[in-house]
Amino acid sequence: PATPPTPGPGAEPAPQPAAEPQPASEPTPASEPAPAAPATGAAVIN
């Protein structure tokens, strides 16, 4: 009973939703570090 039954080849529809590129397309987190770059450069000049 400890060994679970092997699912068929068509019983693997779960990995499909994990391929959603929506979360990876979020451009908000990538633009955050951008404004911080110019701030550091100005501090060095001062």
mmCIF file of N, CA and C in Angstrom:
data_model
loop_
_atom_site.group_PDB
_atom_site.id
_atom_site.type_symbol
_atom_site.label_atom_id
_atom_site.label_comp_id
_atom_site.label_asym_id
_atom_site.label_seq_id
_atom_site.Cartn_x
_atom_site.Cartn_y
_atom_site.Cartn_z
ATOM 1 N N PRO A 1 0.831 -1.221 0.000
ATOM 2 C CA PRO A 1 0.000 0.000 0.000
ATOM 3 C C PRO A 1 0.861 1.266 0.000
ATOM 4 N N ALA A 2 2.133 1.115 0.327
ATOM 5 C CA ALA A 2 3.015 2.286 0.412
ATOM 6 C C ALA A 2 3.348 2.803 -0.982
ATOM 7 N N THR A 3 3.286 1.920 -1.973
ATOM 8 C CA THR A 3 3.612 2.349 -3.346
ATOM 9 C C THR A 3 2.354 2.848 -4.051
ATOM 10 N N PRO A 4 2.325 4.111 -4.460
ATOM 11 C CA PRO A 4 1.150 4.693 -5.136
ATOM 12 C C PRO A 4 1.035 4.180 -6.561
ATOM 13 N N PRO A 5 -0.158 4.121 -7.108
ATOM 14 C CA PRO A 5 -0.374 3.637 -8.486
ATOM 15 C C PRO A 5 0.172 4.626 -9.511
ATOM 16 N N THR A 6 0.823 4.129 -10.526
ATOM 17 C CA THR A 6 1.408 5.020 -11.540
ATOM 18 C C THR A 6 0.308 5.586 -12.441
ATOM 19 N N PRO A 7 0.213 6.907 -12.545
ATOM 20 C CA PRO A 7 -0.808 7.561 -13.381
ATOM 21 C C PRO A 7 -0.509 7.392 -14.862
ATOM 22 N N GLY A 8 -1.538 7.433 -15.683
ATOM 23 C CA GLY A 8 -1.354 7.270 -17.133
ATOM 24 C C GLY A 8 -0.670 8.478 -17.742
ATOM 25 N N PRO A 9 -0.294 8.401 -19.020
ATOM 26 C CA PRO A 9 0.391 9.506 -19.708
ATOM 27 C C PRO A 9 -0.509 10.731 -19.857
ATOM 28 N N GLY A 10 -1.821 10.513 -19.870
ATOM 29 C CA GLY A 10 -2.759 11.626 -20.047
ATOM 30 C C GLY A 10 -3.174 12.221 -18.717
ATOM 31 N N ALA A 11 -2.612 11.696 -17.623
ATOM 32 C CA ALA A 11 -2.978 12.190 -16.284
ATOM 33 C C ALA A 11 -1.981 13.233 -15.800
ATOM 34 N N GLU A 12 -1.227 13.833 -16.722
ATOM 35 C CA GLU A 12 -0.250 14.848 -16.307
ATOM 36 C C GLU A 12 -0.610 16.236 -16.850
ATOM 37 N N PRO A 13 -1.844 16.712 -16.594
ATOM 38 C CA PRO A 13 -2.256 18.034 -17.086
ATOM 39 C C PRO A 13 -1.871 19.135 -16.094
ATOM 40 N N ALA A 14 -1.255 18.766 -14.989
ATOM 41 C CA ALA A 14 -0.879 19.743 -13.967
ATOM 42 C C ALA A 14 0.290 20.621 -14.419
ATOM 43 N N PRO A 15 1.309 20.067 -15.046
ATOM 44 C CA PRO A 15 2.475 20.869 -15.451
ATOM 45 C C PRO A 15 2.128 21.964 -16.462
ATOM 46 N N GLN A 16 1.007 21.829 -17.144
ATOM 47 C CA GLN A 16 0.617 22.833 -18.141
ATOM 48 C C GLN A 16 0.406 24.226 -17.518
ATOM 49 N N PRO A 17 -0.389 24.342 -16.467
ATOM 50 C CA PRO A 17 -0.645 25.659 -15.859
ATOM 51 C C PRO A 17 0.623 26.294 -15.301
ATOM 52 N N ALA A 18 1.612 25.479 -14.984
ATOM 53 C CA ALA A 18 2.852 26.008 -14.404
ATOM 54 C C ALA A 18 3.666 26.750 -15.459
ATOM 55 N N ALA A 19 3.334 26.546 -16.718
ATOM 56 C CA ALA A 19 4.095 27.189 -17.803
ATOM 57 C C ALA A 19 3.564 28.593 -18.090
ATOM 58 N N GLU A 20 2.609 29.068 -17.288
ATOM 59 C CA GLU A 20 2.041 30.407 -17.523
ATOM 60 C C GLU A 20 3.154 31.461 -17.484
ATOM 61 N N PRO A 21 3.363 32.176 -18.595
ATOM 62 C CA PRO A 21 4.413 33.207 -18.662
ATOM 63 C C PRO A 21 3.957 34.544 -18.085
ATOM 64 N N GLN A 22 2.742 34.590 -17.572
ATOM 65 C CA GLN A 22 2.216 35.844 -17.021
ATOM 66 C C GLN A 22 3.097 36.377 -15.877
ATOM 67 N N PRO A 23 3.391 35.558 -14.851
ATOM 68 C CA PRO A 23 4.194 36.044 -13.712
ATOM 69 C C PRO A 23 5.606 36.442 -14.134
ATOM 70 N N ALA A 24 6.121 35.813 -15.169
ATOM 71 C CA ALA A 24 7.494 36.096 -15.613
ATOM 72 C C ALA A 24 7.531 37.369 -16.455
ATOM 73 N N SER A 25 6.391 37.799 -16.966
ATOM 74 C CA SER A 25 6.360 38.977 -17.840
ATOM 75 C C SER A 25 6.215 40.271 -17.027
ATOM 76 N N GLU A 26 6.141 40.153 -15.692
ATOM 77 C CA GLU A 26 5.978 41.357 -14.868
ATOM 78 C C GLU A 26 7.199 42.274 -15.012
ATOM 79 N N PRO A 27 7.042 43.418 -15.688
ATOM 80 C CA PRO A 27 8.158 44.346 -15.897
ATOM 81 C C PRO A 27 8.314 45.325 -14.732
ATOM 82 N N THR A 28 7.437 45.246 -13.750
ATOM 83 C CA THR A 28 7.491 46.174 -12.616
ATOM 84 C C THR A 28 8.747 45.957 -11.761
ATOM 85 N N PRO A 29 9.071 44.715 -11.387
ATOM 86 C CA PRO A 29 10.243 44.468 -10.527
ATOM 87 C C PRO A 29 11.551 44.830 -11.230
ATOM 88 N N ALA A 30 11.579 44.741 -12.537
ATOM 89 C CA ALA A 30 12.808 45.015 -13.291
ATOM 90 C C ALA A 30 13.063 46.517 -13.365
ATOM 91 N N SER A 31 12.018 47.324 -13.306
ATOM 92 C CA SER A 31 12.184 48.773 -13.432
ATOM 93 C C SER A 31 12.512 49.409 -12.079
ATOM 94 N N GLU A 32 12.381 48.650 -10.994
ATOM 95 C CA GLU A 32 12.653 49.210 -9.663
ATOM 96 C C GLU A 32 14.127 49.617 -9.482
ATOM 97 N N PRO A 33 15.064 48.732 -9.824
ATOM 98 C CA PRO A 33 16.488 49.043 -9.635
ATOM 99 C C PRO A 33 16.987 50.146 -10.569
ATOM 100 N N ALA A 34 16.221 50.429 -11.608
ATOM 101 C CA ALA A 34 16.645 51.438 -12.583
ATOM 102 C C ALA A 34 16.766 52.825 -11.936
ATOM 103 N N PRO A 35 15.740 53.310 -11.231
ATOM 104 C CA PRO A 35 15.795 54.650 -10.624
ATOM 105 C C PRO A 35 16.861 54.749 -9.543
ATOM 106 N N ALA A 36 17.260 53.633 -8.960
ATOM 107 C CA ALA A 36 18.248 53.644 -7.877
ATOM 108 C C ALA A 36 19.647 53.867 -8.439
ATOM 109 N N ALA A 37 19.863 53.531 -9.704
ATOM 110 C CA ALA A 37 21.193 53.661 -10.312
ATOM 111 C C ALA A 37 21.633 55.128 -10.402
ATOM 112 N N PRO A 38 20.789 56.031 -10.933
ATOM 113 C CA PRO A 38 21.185 57.444 -11.062
ATOM 114 C C PRO A 38 21.415 58.093 -9.707
ATOM 115 N N ALA A 39 20.711 57.661 -8.685
ATOM 116 C CA ALA A 39 20.843 58.249 -7.350
ATOM 117 C C ALA A 39 22.240 57.980 -6.800
ATOM 118 N N THR A 40 22.758 56.784 -7.035
ATOM 119 C CA THR A 40 24.082 56.425 -6.511
ATOM 120 C C THR A 40 25.165 57.223 -7.241
ATOM 121 N N GLY A 41 25.007 57.410 -8.546
ATOM 122 C CA GLY A 41 25.999 58.142 -9.342
ATOM 123 C C GLY A 41 26.128 59.583 -8.865
ATOM 124 N N ALA A 42 25.023 60.212 -8.502
ATOM 125 C CA ALA A 42 25.050 61.601 -8.060
ATOM 126 C C ALA A 42 25.762 61.713 -6.713
ATOM 127 N N ALA A 43 25.600 60.726 -5.865
ATOM 128 C CA ALA A 43 26.221 60.749 -4.538
ATOM 129 C C ALA A 43 27.740 60.669 -4.667
ATOM 130 N N VAL A 44 28.211 59.928 -5.644
ATOM 131 C CA VAL A 44 29.665 59.776 -5.838
ATOM 132 C C VAL A 44 30.288 61.099 -6.266
ATOM 133 N N ILE A 45 29.564 61.848 -7.096
ATOM 134 C CA ILE A 45 30.077 63.140 -7.593
ATOM 135 C C ILE A 45 30.170 64.142 -6.438
ATOM 136 N N ASN A 46 29.164 64.123 -5.571
ATOM 137 C CA ASN A 46 29.163 65.041 -4.446
ATOM 138 C C ASN A 46 30.310 64.711 -3.496
#
